[in-house]
Short mmCIF file of C-alpha atoms in Angstrom, two decimals:
data_model
loop_
_atom_site.label_atom_id
_atom_site.label_comp_id
_atom_site.label_asym_id
_atom_site.label_seq_id
_atom_site.Cartn_x
_atom_site.Cartn_y
_atom_site.Cartn_z
CA MET Z 330 127.23 128.17 123.72
CA ALA Z 331 124.13 126.93 121.93
CA PHE Z 332 122.72 130.46 122.00
CA GLU Z 333 125.98 131.87 120.60
CA ARG Z 334 125.94 129.36 117.79
CA THR Z 335 122.32 130.27 117.04
CA GLU Z 336 123.19 133.96 116.92
CA GLN Z 337 126.14 133.24 114.66
CA ALA Z 338 123.90 131.24 112.34
CA ARG Z 339 121.36 134.06 112.34
CA ARG Z 340 124.04 136.60 111.39
CA ARG Z 341 125.27 134.31 108.62
CA ALA Z 342 121.71 134.07 107.30
CA VAL Z 343 121.42 137.87 107.27
CA ASP Z 344 124.77 138.18 105.47
CA CYS Z 345 123.69 135.57 102.91
CA ALA Z 346 120.41 137.40 102.24
CA ARG Z 347 122.34 140.65 101.80
CA SER Z 348 124.69 138.96 99.31
CA LEU Z 349 121.70 137.72 97.33
CA ASP Z 350 120.31 141.27 97.21
CA GLU Z 351 123.66 142.55 95.92
CA LEU Z 352 123.70 139.83 93.28
CA CYS Z 353 120.18 140.81 92.20
CA ALA Z 354 121.31 144.41 91.77
CA ALA Z 355 124.38 143.33 89.78
CA LEU Z 356 122.18 141.24 87.45
CA ALA Z 357 119.83 144.16 86.67
CA PRO Z 358 120.97 144.29 82.99
CA TRP Z 359 119.83 140.66 82.61
CA PRO Z 360 116.14 140.61 83.73
CA ASP Z 361 115.57 136.86 83.41
CA GLU Z 362 118.58 135.94 85.55
CA ALA Z 363 117.77 138.72 88.01
CA ALA Z 364 114.20 137.43 88.37
CA SER Z 365 115.45 133.93 89.23
CA VAL Z 366 117.81 135.24 91.91
CA THR Z 367 115.10 137.55 93.27
CA ARG Z 368 112.80 134.54 93.77
CA LEU Z 369 115.66 132.66 95.43
CA ALA Z 370 116.33 135.59 97.78
CA LYS Z 371 112.64 135.88 98.69
CA ALA Z 372 112.35 132.14 99.40
CA TYR Z 373 115.58 132.19 101.42
CA ARG Z 374 114.34 135.06 103.62
CA ALA Z 375 111.02 133.28 104.22
CA ARG Z 376 112.71 130.03 105.22
CA ALA Z 377 115.24 131.80 107.45
CA ALA Z 378 112.43 133.72 109.18
CA GLU Z 379 110.55 130.46 109.78
CA PHE Z 380 113.64 128.63 111.02
CA PHE Z 381 114.77 131.33 113.45
CA GLY Z 382 111.28 132.40 114.54
CA SER Z 383 110.16 131.90 118.12
CA GLY Z 384 107.30 129.65 116.96
CA HIS Z 385 109.55 127.22 115.11
CA LYS Z 386 108.52 123.60 115.70
CA PHE Z 387 110.73 120.54 115.38
CA SER Z 388 109.95 119.41 111.83
CA LEU Z 389 109.89 115.71 110.95
CA ALA Z 390 109.39 114.78 107.31
CA VAL Z 391 108.12 111.48 105.95
CA VAL Z 392 109.82 111.11 102.57
CA GLY Z 393 110.61 108.51 99.95
CA GLN Z 394 109.75 107.43 96.43
CA VAL Z 395 106.26 107.77 95.02
CA LYS Z 396 104.12 104.95 96.49
CA ALA Z 397 106.62 104.10 99.21
CA GLY Z 398 103.69 104.04 101.62
CA LYS Z 399 104.16 107.43 103.32
CA SER Z 400 100.46 108.23 103.82
CA THR Z 401 99.71 104.63 104.82
CA PHE Z 402 102.52 104.79 107.38
CA LEU Z 403 101.06 107.94 108.95
CA ASN Z 404 97.51 106.56 108.83
CA THR Z 405 98.73 103.55 110.80
CA LEU Z 406 100.79 105.63 113.21
CA LEU Z 407 98.13 108.27 113.97
CA PHE Z 408 94.73 106.93 112.94
CA GLY Z 409 94.86 103.23 113.79
CA GLY Z 410 95.06 102.26 110.14
CA GLN Z 411 91.98 104.22 109.01
CA ASP Z 412 92.33 105.81 105.56
CA VAL Z 413 92.29 109.45 106.69
CA LEU Z 414 95.27 110.75 104.71
CA PRO Z 415 94.56 110.03 101.02
CA HIS Z 416 96.36 107.18 99.30
CA ALA Z 417 95.67 105.13 96.18
CA ALA Z 418 97.30 103.04 93.45
CA GLY Z 419 98.83 106.18 91.88
CA PRO Z 420 100.60 109.20 93.41
CA LYS Z 421 98.04 110.74 95.74
CA THR Z 422 99.58 113.30 98.09
CA SER Z 423 99.96 116.37 95.87
CA VAL Z 424 100.33 119.03 98.57
CA LEU Z 425 102.62 119.16 101.60
CA THR Z 426 100.46 118.20 104.58
CA ARG Z 427 101.58 119.23 108.05
CA LEU Z 428 100.23 117.42 111.10
CA GLU Z 429 100.44 119.56 114.25
CA TYR Z 430 98.81 119.91 117.64
CA ALA Z 431 95.48 121.77 117.92
CA PRO Z 432 92.82 121.85 120.67
CA GLU Z 433 90.24 120.55 118.16
CA THR Z 434 90.56 118.73 114.85
CA SER Z 435 90.79 121.24 112.03
CA VAL Z 436 92.29 121.75 108.58
CA ARG Z 437 93.98 125.03 107.68
CA VAL Z 438 94.35 125.49 103.93
CA GLU Z 439 96.90 127.98 102.63
CA TYR Z 440 96.24 129.05 99.04
CA TYR Z 441 98.63 130.50 96.49
CA THR Z 442 98.25 134.28 96.65
CA ALA Z 443 98.00 136.69 93.72
CA ALA Z 444 101.68 137.51 94.26
CA ASP Z 445 102.51 133.79 94.19
CA TRP Z 446 100.70 133.32 90.87
CA ALA Z 447 102.42 136.38 89.40
CA ALA Z 448 105.79 134.96 90.42
CA LEU Z 449 104.87 131.52 89.04
CA GLU Z 450 103.78 132.99 85.71
CA GLN Z 451 107.01 134.95 85.54
CA ALA Z 452 109.03 131.84 86.34
CA ALA Z 453 107.12 129.78 83.77
CA ALA Z 454 108.12 132.27 81.07
CA VAL Z 455 111.85 131.98 81.82
CA PRO Z 456 113.59 130.09 78.97
CA LEU Z 457 115.46 127.69 81.24
CA ASP Z 458 115.34 123.91 81.60
CA THR Z 459 115.31 123.55 85.40
CA PRO Z 460 113.01 121.73 87.88
CA ALA Z 461 111.82 125.06 89.30
CA VAL Z 462 110.84 126.36 85.87
CA HIS Z 463 109.15 123.08 84.91
CA GLY Z 464 107.27 123.10 88.21
CA ALA Z 465 106.05 126.66 87.64
CA ARG Z 466 104.88 125.82 84.12
CA GLU Z 467 103.03 122.77 85.38
CA LEU Z 468 101.18 124.71 88.10
CA VAL Z 469 100.23 127.53 85.73
CA LYS Z 470 98.96 125.02 83.18
CA ALA Z 471 96.95 123.14 85.85
CA VAL Z 472 94.73 126.17 86.50
CA GLU Z 473 94.16 127.22 82.89
CA GLY Z 474 90.50 128.07 82.35
CA GLN Z 475 89.91 128.37 86.11
CA ARG Z 476 90.85 132.04 86.61
CA ALA Z 477 87.75 132.87 88.67
CA ARG Z 478 88.37 130.06 91.18
CA ARG Z 479 92.08 130.81 91.27
CA ASP Z 480 91.44 134.47 92.08
CA ALA Z 481 88.79 133.60 94.68
CA CYS Z 482 91.20 131.27 96.51
CA ALA Z 483 94.04 133.79 96.24
CA GLU Z 484 91.84 136.51 97.74
CA LYS Z 485 91.02 134.29 100.72
CA GLY Z 486 94.70 133.58 101.31
CA GLU Z 487 93.86 130.83 103.77
CA GLU Z 488 90.88 129.37 105.56
CA THR Z 489 90.33 126.95 108.40
CA PHE Z 490 87.73 124.21 108.42
CA ALA Z 491 86.40 122.49 111.53
CA CYS Z 492 86.22 118.70 111.25
CA PRO Z 493 83.69 117.21 113.67
CA ASP Z 494 84.31 113.64 112.50
CA GLU Z 495 86.86 111.62 110.53
CA THR Z 496 84.52 111.24 107.54
CA THR Z 497 84.42 115.03 107.12
CA LEU Z 498 88.17 115.20 107.62
CA ALA Z 499 88.89 112.52 105.01
CA ALA Z 500 86.61 114.20 102.44
CA LEU Z 501 88.24 117.58 102.97
CA LEU Z 502 91.75 116.14 102.67
CA GLU Z 503 90.75 114.31 99.49
CA ASP Z 504 89.63 117.63 97.98
CA THR Z 505 92.65 119.67 99.03
CA VAL Z 506 95.51 117.16 99.23
CA GLY Z 507 94.47 114.09 97.26
CA GLY Z 508 94.22 115.67 93.81
CA GLY Z 509 90.67 117.00 94.22
CA MET Z 510 89.16 120.20 92.82
CA LEU Z 511 91.00 122.54 95.18
CA SER Z 512 94.42 120.88 95.02
CA PRO Z 513 95.90 123.03 92.20
CA PHE Z 514 95.24 126.20 94.22
CA VAL Z 515 96.60 124.93 97.54
CA LYS Z 516 100.16 125.67 98.66
CA CYS Z 517 100.10 123.86 101.99
CA VAL Z 518 97.64 122.14 104.34
CA THR Z 519 97.98 121.96 108.12
CA LEU Z 520 96.00 119.26 109.86
CA GLY Z 521 95.43 120.12 113.52
CA LEU Z 522 94.96 117.15 115.84
CA CYS Z 523 94.32 117.06 119.58
CA ARG Z 524 97.27 114.77 120.26
CA GLU Z 525 99.63 115.67 123.10
CA GLU Z 526 102.50 113.90 121.33
CA LEU Z 527 102.32 116.52 118.57
CA ARG Z 528 103.00 119.53 120.83
CA GLY Z 529 106.05 121.37 119.54
CA LEU Z 530 106.24 119.01 116.57
CA SER Z 531 105.36 119.34 112.90
CA VAL Z 532 105.10 116.03 111.04
CA VAL Z 533 104.92 116.43 107.27
CA ASP Z 534 103.48 114.01 104.72
CA THR Z 535 105.29 114.83 101.48
CA PRO Z 536 104.81 114.11 97.78
CA GLY Z 537 107.31 111.58 96.45
CA LEU Z 538 110.86 112.79 95.83
CA ASN Z 539 110.72 111.17 92.37
CA ASP Z 540 107.18 112.33 91.56
CA PRO Z 541 106.61 112.59 87.77
CA LEU Z 542 105.14 116.07 88.33
CA PRO Z 543 108.07 118.45 88.97
CA SER Z 544 106.16 120.86 91.23
CA ARG Z 545 105.45 118.12 93.79
CA SER Z 546 109.10 117.07 94.11
CA GLN Z 547 110.05 120.76 94.16
CA ARG Z 548 107.80 121.44 97.18
CA THR Z 549 109.31 118.50 99.04
CA GLU Z 550 112.87 119.62 98.31
CA GLU Z 551 112.09 123.18 99.44
CA PHE Z 552 110.64 121.92 102.73
CA LEU Z 553 113.65 119.69 103.39
CA GLU Z 554 115.89 122.75 103.45
CA THR Z 555 114.50 123.65 106.90
CA CYS Z 556 113.65 120.14 108.09
CA ASP Z 557 115.19 118.84 111.33
CA ALA Z 558 114.83 115.09 110.74
CA ALA Z 559 113.24 112.65 108.31
CA PHE Z 560 111.84 109.15 108.09
CA PHE Z 561 112.94 107.81 104.70
CA LEU Z 562 110.52 105.06 103.67
CA SER Z 563 111.73 102.34 101.31
CA HIS Z 564 109.50 99.56 100.00
CA ALA Z 565 110.43 96.28 101.75
CA GLY Z 566 110.05 94.39 98.48
CA TYR Z 567 112.95 96.31 96.92
CA PHE Z 568 114.53 97.95 99.95
CA LEU Z 569 117.09 100.64 99.12
CA ASP Z 570 117.00 100.03 95.38
CA ASP Z 571 118.94 102.17 92.90
CA THR Z 572 116.31 104.93 92.96
CA ASP Z 573 116.38 105.09 96.77
CA ILE Z 574 120.17 105.28 96.80
CA ALA Z 575 120.08 108.06 94.20
CA LEU Z 576 117.57 110.02 96.29
CA LEU Z 577 119.56 109.54 99.49
CA THR Z 578 122.93 110.45 97.97
CA GLY Z 579 121.56 113.13 95.66
CA GLN Z 580 118.50 115.13 96.68
CA LEU Z 581 118.67 114.44 100.43
CA ALA Z 582 122.45 114.76 100.67
CA ARG Z 583 122.22 118.33 99.36
CA LYS Z 584 119.76 119.36 102.08
CA SER Z 585 120.37 120.25 105.70
CA VAL Z 586 118.42 117.37 107.25
CA ARG Z 587 120.25 116.60 110.49
CA ARG Z 588 119.07 113.01 110.94
CA ILE Z 589 117.53 110.42 108.61
CA GLN Z 590 115.91 107.21 109.87
CA LEU Z 591 115.43 104.42 107.32
CA VAL Z 592 112.05 102.62 107.48
CA ALA Z 593 111.17 99.43 105.57
CA SER Z 594 107.57 100.02 104.47
CA ARG Z 595 104.85 97.80 102.98
CA PHE Z 596 106.39 94.69 104.55
CA ASP Z 597 103.06 92.84 104.41
CA GLY Z 598 102.86 93.39 100.65
CA ALA Z 599 106.45 92.21 100.16
CA LEU Z 600 105.71 89.08 102.22
CA ALA Z 601 102.57 88.35 100.22
CA ASP Z 602 104.54 88.69 96.97
CA ALA Z 603 107.22 86.31 98.26
CA MET Z 604 104.62 83.72 99.27
CA ALA Z 605 102.89 83.97 95.92
CA ALA Z 606 106.17 83.51 94.08
CA ASP Z 607 107.18 80.51 96.19
CA PRO Z 608 104.24 78.23 97.21
CA ALA Z 609 106.63 76.30 99.48
CA CYS Z 610 106.71 79.36 101.78
CA THR Z 611 102.95 79.09 102.25
CA ALA Z 612 103.15 75.37 102.96
CA ASP Z 613 105.97 75.85 105.50
CA SER Z 614 104.13 78.64 107.26
#
């Protein structure tokens, strides 16, 4: 029965893609609208192919507000608390970072291609006030004056770096994920780790769902459309505040995430704040 349901879902995906193609054709007299639907159809086909592909891994996202402690949580879980995944006082993770099994530690960097940049420039020129359009404009603006580097990265498509030690790994992630020189040209980073617990699993460190830069939130929302489960991190000092509730009932509710686990993060910081606010707590402890 599970196989039949999968085949039914696959057929529905094919039918949906066909409907999008028909809509694109019907919108031919209106180029701007047709371009938006064409991008939607292309993205839908790519996500459906990934989801139904034989190499599909169970995907687990770590999501939450900006500075909810997502990277710190994964550093503690996988690296014994060492600062391998970038984090700082401001939003740090700017690129979706997948953590998957690999025989040796490595970082595979996927760059925006020439076709991606052409599509982004086209989207940026659309006179609409939507998150996707704002995200495209932001990315195009971020690489202004860097055409040579942009084209060089696009020509490579992707490249894989060996990481013999954690210092090399941290430096490379800082450059590609943590807002470094390469970050504007990077679409996705896959960190390969020789950890048996990661076999068949793809854990993803995401930008904040309420990131002030639209393209970062956009990437997270796009990933969540094919995500199997998620850890939603909420700061222990203001656990499930109004912003968290809005994200859970708005952005996440519209996605197909099958299971969401709530995690109270930064508990030590919340405890320190409470003790500082009430000296009696320190005396009692």
